Coordinates of N, CA, C and O in Angstrom, one line a residue:
K86 N -44.8 -23.6 43.4 CA -45.7 -23.6 44.5 C -45.6 -25.0 45.3 O -45.5 -25.0 46.5
Y87 N -45.6 -26.1 44.5 CA -45.5 -27.4 45.1 C -44.2 -27.7 45.7 O -44.0 -28.3 46.7
S88 N -43.1 -27.2 45.0 CA -41.7 -27.4 45.5 C -41.6 -26.7 46.9 O -41.1 -27.2 47.8
Y89 N -42.1 -25.5 47.0 CA -42.1 -24.7 48.2 C -42.8 -25.4 49.3 O -42.4 -25.6 50.4
A90 N -44.0 -25.9 49.0 CA -44.8 -26.6 50.0 C -44.2 -27.9 50.4 O -44.4 -28.4 51.6
S91 N -43.4 -28.5 49.6 CA -42.6 -29.7 49.9 C -41.3 -29.4 50.6 O -40.5 -30.3 50.8
K92 N -41.1 -28.2 50.9 CA -39.8 -27.7 51.6 C -38.6 -28.0 50.7 O -37.6 -28.4 51.2
R93 N -38.7 -27.7 49.4 CA -37.6 -27.9 48.5 C -37.2 -26.5 48.0 O -38.0 -25.7 47.6
N94 N -35.9 -26.2 48.1 CA -35.4 -24.9 47.6 C -35.5 -25.0 46.1 O -35.4 -26.1 45.5
L95 N -35.7 -23.8 45.5 CA -35.9 -23.8 44.1 C -35.0 -22.7 43.4 O -34.8 -21.6 43.9
I96 N -34.3 -23.1 42.3 CA -33.5 -22.2 41.5 C -34.0 -22.3 40.1 O -34.0 -23.4 39.5
V97 N -34.4 -21.2 39.6 CA -34.9 -21.1 38.2 C -33.9 -20.3 37.4 O -33.7 -19.1 37.8
V98 N -33.3 -20.8 36.4 CA -32.3 -20.0 35.7 C -32.9 -19.6 34.4 O -33.4 -20.4 33.6
K99 N -32.8 -18.3 34.1 CA -33.2 -17.7 32.9 C -31.9 -17.3 32.2 O -31.2 -16.4 32.5
A100 N -31.5 -18.2 31.2 CA -30.2 -18.0 30.5 C -30.2 -17.0 29.4 O -31.2 -16.8 28.7
D101 N -29.1 -16.3 29.4 CA -28.8 -15.4 28.3 C -28.1 -16.3 27.2 O -27.0 -16.7 27.3
L102 N -28.9 -16.7 26.2 CA -28.4 -17.6 25.2 C -27.2 -17.1 24.4 O -26.4 -18.0 23.9
E103 N -27.1 -15.8 24.2 CA -25.9 -15.3 23.5 C -24.7 -15.3 24.3 O -23.6 -15.8 23.9
R104 N -24.7 -14.9 25.6 CA -23.6 -14.7 26.4 C -23.3 -16.0 27.3 O -22.2 -16.1 27.8
G105 N -24.3 -16.7 27.5 CA -24.2 -17.9 28.5 C -23.8 -17.3 29.8 O -24.5 -16.4 30.3
L106 N -22.7 -17.8 30.4 CA -22.2 -17.3 31.7 C -21.1 -16.3 31.5 O -20.3 -16.0 32.4
G107 N -20.9 -15.8 30.3 CA -19.9 -14.8 30.0 C -18.5 -15.2 30.3 O -18.2 -16.4 30.0
E108 N -17.8 -14.4 31.0 CA -16.4 -14.7 31.3 C -16.3 -15.3 32.7 O -15.2 -15.5 33.2
R109 N -17.4 -15.4 33.4 CA -17.4 -15.9 34.8 C -16.5 -15.0 35.7 O -15.8 -15.6 36.6
K110 N -16.7 -13.7 35.6 CA -15.9 -12.8 36.3 C -16.7 -12.0 37.3 O -16.1 -11.3 38.2
R111 N -18.0 -12.0 37.2 CA -18.8 -11.1 38.1 C -20.1 -11.7 38.4 O -20.9 -12.1 37.5
I112 N -20.4 -11.8 39.7 CA -21.7 -12.3 40.2 C -22.4 -11.1 40.9 O -21.8 -10.5 41.8
D113 N -23.6 -10.7 40.5 CA -24.4 -9.7 41.2 C -25.5 -10.4 42.0 O -26.3 -11.1 41.4
L114 N -25.4 -10.2 43.3 CA -26.5 -10.8 44.2 C -27.3 -9.6 44.8 O -26.7 -8.7 45.4
W115 N -28.6 -9.6 44.5 CA -29.5 -8.6 45.0 C -30.0 -9.0 46.3 O -30.7 -9.9 46.4
W116 N -29.6 -8.2 47.3 CA -29.9 -8.6 48.7 C -31.2 -8.1 49.2 O -31.6 -6.9 49.0
G117 N -31.9 -9.0 49.9 CA -33.2 -8.6 50.5 C -33.2 -9.0 52.0 O -34.1 -8.7 52.7
G118 N -32.0 -9.5 52.5 CA -31.9 -9.9 53.9 C -31.4 -11.3 54.1 O -31.6 -12.1 53.2
L119 N -30.9 -11.6 55.2 CA -30.3 -13.0 55.5 C -31.4 -14.0 55.7 O -31.3 -15.1 55.3
K120 N -32.5 -13.6 56.3 CA -33.7 -14.5 56.4 C -34.3 -14.7 55.0 O -34.2 -13.8 54.1
G121 N -35.0 -15.8 54.8 CA -35.6 -16.0 53.5 C -34.5 -16.4 52.5 O -33.7 -17.3 52.7
N122 N -34.5 -15.8 51.3 CA -33.6 -16.2 50.2 C -32.2 -15.7 50.3 O -31.3 -16.3 49.7
G123 N -31.9 -14.7 51.1 CA -30.6 -14.1 51.2 C -29.5 -15.1 51.6 O -28.4 -15.2 51.0
G124 N -29.8 -15.9 52.6 CA -28.8 -16.9 53.1 C -28.5 -18.0 52.0 O -27.3 -18.3 51.8
L125 N -29.5 -18.4 51.3 CA -29.3 -19.4 50.3 C -28.6 -18.8 49.1 O -27.7 -19.4 48.6
M126 N -28.9 -17.6 48.8 CA -28.2 -16.9 47.6 C -26.7 -16.8 48.0 O -25.9 -17.0 47.1
M127 N -26.4 -16.3 49.2 CA -25.0 -16.2 49.6 C -24.3 -17.5 49.6 O -23.1 -17.6 49.2
T128 N -24.9 -18.5 50.0 CA -24.3 -19.9 50.0 C -24.0 -20.3 48.6 O -22.9 -20.8 48.3
L129 N -25.0 -20.1 47.7 CA -24.7 -20.5 46.3 C -23.6 -19.7 45.7 O -22.8 -20.2 45.0
A130 N -23.6 -18.4 46.0 CA -22.5 -17.5 45.5 C -21.1 -18.0 46.0 O -20.2 -18.1 45.3
Y131 N -21.1 -18.3 47.3 CA -19.9 -18.8 47.9 C -19.4 -20.1 47.2 O -18.2 -20.3 46.9
L132 N -20.4 -21.0 47.0 CA -20.0 -22.3 46.4 C -19.5 -22.1 45.0 O -18.6 -22.7 44.5
L133 N -20.2 -21.2 44.2 CA -19.7 -20.9 42.9 C -18.3 -20.3 42.9 O -17.4 -20.8 42.1
K134 N -18.0 -19.4 43.8 CA -16.7 -18.8 43.9 C -15.6 -19.8 44.3 O -14.4 -19.6 44.1
T135 N -16.0 -20.9 44.9 CA -15.0 -21.9 45.3 C -14.7 -22.9 44.1 O -13.8 -23.7 44.2
S136 N -15.4 -22.8 43.0 CA -15.2 -23.6 41.9 C -14.1 -23.1 41.0 O -13.8 -21.9 41.0
L137 N -13.4 -23.9 40.2 CA -12.3 -23.5 39.4 C -12.8 -22.4 38.4 O -12.1 -21.4 38.1
Q138 N -14.0 -22.6 37.8 CA -14.5 -21.7 36.8 C -14.8 -20.3 37.3 O -14.7 -19.3 36.5
W139 N -15.2 -20.2 38.5 CA -15.6 -18.9 39.1 C -14.7 -18.3 40.1 O -14.9 -17.3 40.7
R140 N -13.5 -19.0 40.4 CA -12.7 -18.6 41.5 C -12.2 -17.1 41.5 O -11.9 -16.5 42.5
D141 N -12.0 -16.6 40.3 CA -11.6 -15.2 40.2 C -12.7 -14.2 40.0 O -12.5 -13.0 39.8
A142 N -13.9 -14.6 40.2 CA -15.1 -13.8 40.0 C -15.2 -12.8 41.2 O -14.9 -13.1 42.4
D143 N -15.7 -11.6 40.9 CA -16.1 -10.6 42.0 C -17.5 -10.9 42.3 O -18.3 -11.1 41.5
L144 N -17.8 -10.9 43.6 CA -19.1 -11.0 44.1 C -19.6 -9.6 44.6 O -18.9 -9.1 45.5
R145 N -20.6 -9.1 44.0 CA -21.1 -7.8 44.4 C -22.5 -8.0 45.0 O -23.4 -8.5 44.3
V146 N -22.6 -7.7 46.3 CA -23.9 -7.8 47.0 C -24.6 -6.4 46.9 O -24.0 -5.4 47.4
K147 N -25.7 -6.3 46.2 CA -26.4 -5.0 46.0 C -27.7 -5.0 46.7 O -28.4 -5.9 46.8
I148 N -28.0 -3.8 47.2 CA -29.2 -3.5 47.8 C -29.8 -2.2 47.3 O -29.0 -1.2 47.1
A149 N -31.0 -2.1 47.0 CA -31.6 -0.8 46.5 C -32.4 -0.2 47.7 O -33.2 -0.9 48.3
V150 N -32.2 1.1 47.9 CA -33.0 1.8 48.9 C -33.7 3.0 48.3 O -33.3 3.4 47.3
P151 N -34.8 3.4 48.9 CA -35.6 4.5 48.3 C -34.9 5.8 48.2 O -35.1 6.5 47.2
D152 N -34.1 6.2 49.2 CA -33.5 7.5 49.2 C -32.1 7.6 49.9 O -31.7 6.6 50.5
E153 N -31.5 8.7 49.8 CA -30.2 8.9 50.4 C -30.2 8.7 51.9 O -29.2 8.2 52.5
G154 N -31.3 9.0 52.6 CA -31.4 8.9 54.0 C -31.3 7.4 54.4 O -30.7 7.2 55.5
A155 N -31.7 6.5 53.6 CA -31.7 5.1 54.0 C -30.3 4.5 53.5 O -29.9 3.4 54.0
A156 N -29.6 5.2 52.7 CA -28.4 4.6 52.1 C -27.3 4.4 53.1 O -26.6 3.3 53.1
Q157 N -27.0 5.3 54.0 CA -25.9 5.2 54.9 C -26.2 4.0 55.9 O -25.2 3.2 56.1
D158 N -27.4 3.9 56.4 CA -27.7 2.8 57.3 C -27.5 1.5 56.6 O -27.0 0.5 57.2
A159 N -28.0 1.4 55.4 CA -28.0 0.2 54.6 C -26.5 -0.2 54.3 O -26.1 -1.4 54.5
E160 N -25.7 0.8 54.0 CA -24.3 0.5 53.7 C -23.6 0.0 55.0 O -22.8 -1.0 54.9
T161 N -23.8 0.6 56.1 CA -23.2 0.2 57.4 C -23.6 -1.3 57.7 O -22.8 -2.1 58.0
N162 N -24.9 -1.5 57.7 CA -25.5 -2.8 58.1 C -25.0 -3.9 57.1 O -24.6 -5.0 57.6
L163 N -25.0 -3.7 55.8 CA -24.6 -4.7 54.9 C -23.1 -4.9 54.9 O -22.7 -6.1 54.9
S164 N -22.3 -3.9 55.1 CA -20.9 -4.1 55.1 C -20.5 -4.9 56.4 O -19.6 -5.8 56.3
E165 N -21.1 -4.6 57.5 CA -20.8 -5.3 58.7 C -21.2 -6.8 58.6 O -20.5 -7.7 59.0
L166 N -22.4 -7.0 58.0 CA -22.8 -8.4 57.8 C -21.9 -9.2 56.9 O -21.5 -10.3 57.2
M167 N -21.5 -8.6 55.7 CA -20.7 -9.2 54.8 C -19.3 -9.5 55.3 O -18.6 -10.4 54.9
A168 N -18.8 -8.6 56.2 CA -17.4 -8.8 56.8 C -17.3 -10.1 57.6 O -16.3 -10.6 57.7
G169 N -18.5 -10.5 58.1 CA -18.5 -11.8 58.9 C -18.5 -13.0 58.0 O -18.3 -14.1 58.5
F170 N -18.7 -12.9 56.7 CA -18.8 -14.0 55.8 C -17.5 -14.2 55.1 O -16.7 -13.3 54.9
R171 N -17.2 -15.4 54.6 CA -16.0 -15.7 53.9 C -16.1 -15.6 52.4 O -15.5 -16.4 51.7
T172 N -16.9 -14.7 51.9 CA -17.1 -14.6 50.5 C -16.3 -13.6 49.8 O -16.2 -13.7 48.5
G173 N -15.7 -12.6 50.5 CA -15.0 -11.6 49.8 C -15.9 -10.6 49.0 O -15.5 -10.0 48.1
A174 N -17.1 -10.6 49.4 CA -18.1 -9.8 48.7 C -17.9 -8.3 48.9 O -17.5 -7.8 50.0
V175 N -18.2 -7.6 47.8 CA -18.2 -6.1 47.9 C -19.6 -5.7 47.9 O -20.5 -6.2 47.2
T176 N -19.9 -4.7 48.7 CA -21.3 -4.2 48.8 C -21.5 -3.0 48.0 O -20.6 -2.1 47.9
E177 N -22.7 -2.8 47.5 CA -23.1 -1.7 46.7 C -24.6 -1.3 47.1 O -25.5 -2.1 47.1
V178 N -24.7 -0.1 47.6 CA -26.0 0.5 47.9 C -26.4 1.4 46.8 O -25.7 2.3 46.5
L179 N -27.6 1.1 46.2 CA -28.1 1.9 45.1 C -29.3 2.7 45.5 O -30.3 2.0 46.0
V180 N -29.4 3.9 45.3 CA -30.5 4.8 45.7 C -31.5 4.9 44.5 O -31.1 5.3 43.4
L181 N -32.7 4.4 44.7 CA -33.7 4.5 43.7 C -34.1 5.9 43.3 O -34.3 6.2 42.1
A182 N -34.3 6.8 44.3 CA -34.6 8.2 44.0 C -35.8 8.3 43.1 O -35.7 9.0 42.1
G183 N -36.8 7.5 43.3 CA -38.0 7.6 42.5 C -38.0 6.7 41.2 O -39.0 6.6 40.5
R184 N -36.8 6.1 40.9 CA -36.8 5.3 39.7 C -37.3 3.9 40.0 O -37.2 3.4 41.1
P185 N -37.9 3.2 39.0 CA -38.3 1.9 39.2 C -37.1 0.9 39.5 O -36.1 1.1 38.9
F186 N -37.4 0.0 40.4 CA -36.3 -1.0 40.7 C -35.7 -1.7 39.5 O -34.5 -1.8 39.3
E187 N -36.6 -2.0 38.5 CA -36.2 -2.7 37.3 C -35.2 -2.0 36.5 O -34.2 -2.5 36.0
S188 N -35.3 -0.6 36.4 CA -34.3 0.1 35.7 C -33.0 0.2 36.4 O -31.9 0.1 35.7
V189 N -33.0 0.3 37.7 CA -31.8 0.3 38.5 C -31.1 -1.1 38.4 O -29.9 -1.2 38.2
L190 N -31.9 -2.1 38.5 CA -31.4 -3.5 38.3 C -30.7 -3.7 37.0 O -29.6 -4.1 36.9
R191 N -31.4 -3.3 35.9 CA -30.8 -3.4 34.6 C -29.5 -2.6 34.4 O -28.5 -3.1 33.9
E192 N -29.6 -1.4 34.8 CA -28.4 -0.5 34.7 C -27.2 -1.0 35.5 O -26.1 -1.1 35.0
S193 N -27.5 -1.4 36.7 CA -26.4 -1.8 37.6 C -25.8 -3.2 37.3 O -24.6 -3.5 37.5
S194 N -26.6 -4.1 36.8 CA -26.2 -5.5 36.6 C -25.9 -5.9 35.1 O -25.7 -7.0 34.8
Q195 N -25.9 -4.9 34.3 CA -25.7 -5.2 32.8 C -24.4 -5.9 32.6 O -24.3 -6.7 31.7
G196 N -23.4 -5.5 33.3 CA -22.0 -6.1 33.1 C -21.7 -7.3 33.9 O -20.6 -7.9 33.8
A197 N -22.7 -7.9 34.6 CA -22.5 -9.1 35.4 C -22.5 -10.3 34.4 O -23.0 -10.2 33.3
D198 N -21.9 -11.4 34.9 CA -22.0 -12.7 34.2 C -23.1 -13.5 34.7 O -23.7 -14.4 34.0
L199 N -23.5 -13.3 36.0 CA -24.6 -14.0 36.6 C -25.3 -13.1 37.6 O -24.6 -12.4 38.4
V200 N -26.6 -13.0 37.6 CA -27.4 -12.2 38.5 C -28.2 -13.2 39.4 O -28.9 -14.1 38.8
L201 N -28.2 -13.0 40.7 CA -29.0 -13.8 41.6 C -30.0 -12.9 42.2 O -29.7 -11.8 42.8
L202 N -31.3 -13.3 42.1 CA -32.4 -12.5 42.6 C -33.3 -13.5 43.4 O -33.6 -14.6 43.0
G203 N -33.8 -13.0 44.5 CA -34.8 -13.8 45.3 C -36.2 -13.7 44.7 O -36.5 -12.8 44.0
M204 N -36.9 -14.7 45.0 CA -38.3 -14.8 44.6 C -39.2 -14.7 45.8 O -38.8 -15.2 46.9
R205 N -40.4 -14.2 45.7 CA -41.4 -14.2 46.7 C -41.8 -15.6 47.0 O -41.8 -16.5 46.1
T206 N -42.3 -15.8 48.2 CA -42.9 -17.2 48.5 C -44.3 -17.2 48.0 O -45.0 -16.2 47.8
P207 N -44.8 -18.4 47.7 CA -46.2 -18.5 47.2 C -47.2 -17.9 48.2 O -48.3 -17.4 47.8
D208 N -46.9 -17.8 49.5 CA -47.8 -17.2 50.5 C -47.9 -15.7 50.3 O -48.8 -15.1 50.8
E209 N -46.9 -15.1 49.7 CA -46.9 -13.6 49.6 C -47.6 -13.1 48.4 O -47.8 -11.9 48.2
T210 N -48.1 -14.0 47.5 CA -48.8 -13.5 46.3 C -49.9 -14.5 46.0 O -49.8 -15.7 46.2
E211 N -51.0 -13.9 45.5 CA -52.2 -14.7 45.3 C -52.1 -15.6 44.0 O -52.4 -16.8 44.0
D212 N -51.7 -15.0 42.9 CA -51.5 -15.7 41.6 C -50.1 -15.9 41.3 O -49.4 -15.0 40.7
Y213 N -49.5 -17.0 41.8 CA -48.0 -17.2 41.6 C -47.6 -17.3 40.2 O -46.5 -16.8 39.8
A214 N -48.4 -17.9 39.3 CA -48.0 -18.0 37.9 C -47.9 -16.6 37.3 O -46.9 -16.3 36.6
D215 N -48.8 -15.7 37.6 CA -48.8 -14.4 37.1 C -47.6 -13.6 37.7 O -46.9 -12.9 36.9
Y216 N -47.3 -13.8 38.9 CA -46.1 -13.2 39.5 C -44.8 -13.6 38.8 O -44.0 -12.8 38.5
Y217 N -44.7 -14.9 38.6 CA -43.6 -15.5 37.9 C -43.4 -14.9 36.5 O -42.3 -14.5 36.2
W218 N -44.4 -14.8 35.7 CA -44.3 -14.3 34.4 C -44.0 -12.8 34.4 O -43.2 -12.4 33.5
R219 N -44.5 -12.1 35.3 CA -44.1 -10.7 35.5 C -42.7 -10.5 35.8 O -42.0 -9.6 35.4
L220 N -42.2 -11.4 36.7 CA -40.8 -11.4 37.1 C -39.9 -11.7 35.8 O -38.9 -11.0 35.6
I221 N -40.3 -12.6 35.0 CA -39.5 -12.9 33.8 C -39.5 -11.7 32.9 O -38.4 -11.3 32.4
E222 N -40.6 -11.0 32.7 CA -40.7 -9.8 31.9 C -39.9 -8.7 32.4 O -39.2 -8.0 31.7
R223 N -40.0 -8.5 33.8 CA -39.3 -7.4 34.4 C -37.8 -7.5 34.4 O -37.0 -6.6 34.5
T224 N -37.3 -8.7 34.1 CA -35.8 -9.0 34.1 C -35.3 -9.2 32.7 O -34.2 -9.6 32.5
E225 N -36.2 -8.8 31.7 CA -35.8 -8.9 30.3 C -34.5 -8.1 30.0 O -34.4 -7.0 30.5
G226 N -33.6 -8.6 29.3 CA -32.4 -7.9 28.9 C -31.2 -8.0 29.9 O -30.1 -7.5 29.7
L227 N -31.5 -8.7 31.0 CA -30.4 -9.0 32.0 C -29.5 -10.1 31.5 O -29.9 -11.0 30.7
P228 N -28.3 -10.2 32.0 CA -27.5 -11.4 31.8 C -28.1 -12.6 32.4 O -29.2 -12.5 33.0
T229 N -27.5 -13.8 32.2 CA -28.1 -15.0 32.9 C -28.5 -14.7 34.3 O -27.7 -14.2 35.1
T230 N -29.7 -15.0 34.6 CA -30.3 -14.7 36.0 C -30.8 -15.9 36.6 O -31.5 -16.7 36.0
A231 N -30.4 -16.1 37.9 CA -31.0 -17.2 38.7 C -31.9 -16.7 39.7 O -31.6 -15.8 40.5
F232 N -33.2 -17.1 39.7 CA -34.2 -16.8 40.7 C -34.2 -17.8 41.8 O -34.3 -19.0 41.5
I233 N -34.1 -17.3 43.0 CA -33.9 -18.2 44.1 C -35.1 -18.1 45.1 O -35.5 -17.1 45.4
L234 N -35.6 -19.3 45.5 CA -36.6 -19.4 46.5 C -36.2 -20.4 47.5 O -36.1 -21.6 47.2
A235 N -35.9 -19.9 48.7 CA -35.5 -20.8 49.8 C -36.8 -21.3 50.5 O -37.6 -20.5 51.0
A236 N -36.9 -22.6 50.6 CA -38.1 -23.1 51.2 C -37.8 -23.8 52.6 O -38.7 -24.1 53.4
E237 N -36.6 -24.2 52.8 CA -36.2 -24.9 54.0 C -35.9 -23.9 55.1 O -35.4 -22.8 54.8
A238 N -36.2 -24.3 56.3 CA -35.9 -23.4 57.4 C -34.5 -23.7 58.0 O -34.3 -24.0 59.1
L239 N -33.5 -23.6 57.1 CA -32.1 -23.8 57.5 C -31.5 -22.4 57.7 O -31.8 -21.4 57.1
E240 N -30.5 -22.4 58.6 CA -29.8 -21.2 58.9 C -28.6 -21.2 57.9 O -27.4 -21.5 58.3
F241 N -28.8 -20.7 56.7 CA -27.7 -20.7 55.7 C -26.6 -19.8 56.1 O -25.5 -20.0 55.8
G242 N -26.9 -18.7 56.9 CA -25.9 -17.8 57.3 C -24.8 -18.5 58.2 O -23.7 -18.0 58.1
E243 N -25.2 -19.5 58.9 CA -24.2 -20.3 59.7 C -23.1 -20.9 58.8 O -22.0 -21.1 59.3
I244 N -23.4 -21.3 57.6 CA -22.5 -21.9 56.7 C -21.4 -20.9 56.3 O -20.2 -21.3 56.1
L245 N -21.7 -19.7 56.2 CA -20.8 -18.7 55.7 C -19.9 -18.0 56.8 O -19.0 -17.3 56.5
N246 N -20.2 -18.3 58.1 CA -19.4 -17.7 59.2 C -18.2 -18.5 59.4 O -18.1 -19.6 59.2

């Protein structure tokens, strides 16, 4: 909460102590939009992919939609957006079809070496500590996961174009 108020971006890593960062072959980034956390997450993924350890990694940008009706528009919009970035990202649209997001997240990202997820801002939730602990519980069983909270009003998307 204080980091956000001080306009400091925040990355909280929940490590998988058994696997660590695995083989560093796949990064799953769960997309919520370019505004907010999305731009910072894409920038971090891009920087990781430029490192020697992660240079051969696949970057999968994933978005969950409620039904098939929303899937086509989401695929078109996300693909067009990602085509403008220099990340080589592959997009995946996952249809929830009544399933909880957490089960789709676990199922889809089980084989990743690193999962990037955005966090709500403190303004969006009344009890941030409770929100944070629920987030930790809801992501139990995932590979190493980085929770991202962008607090600066920077246009991270401009870095990737």
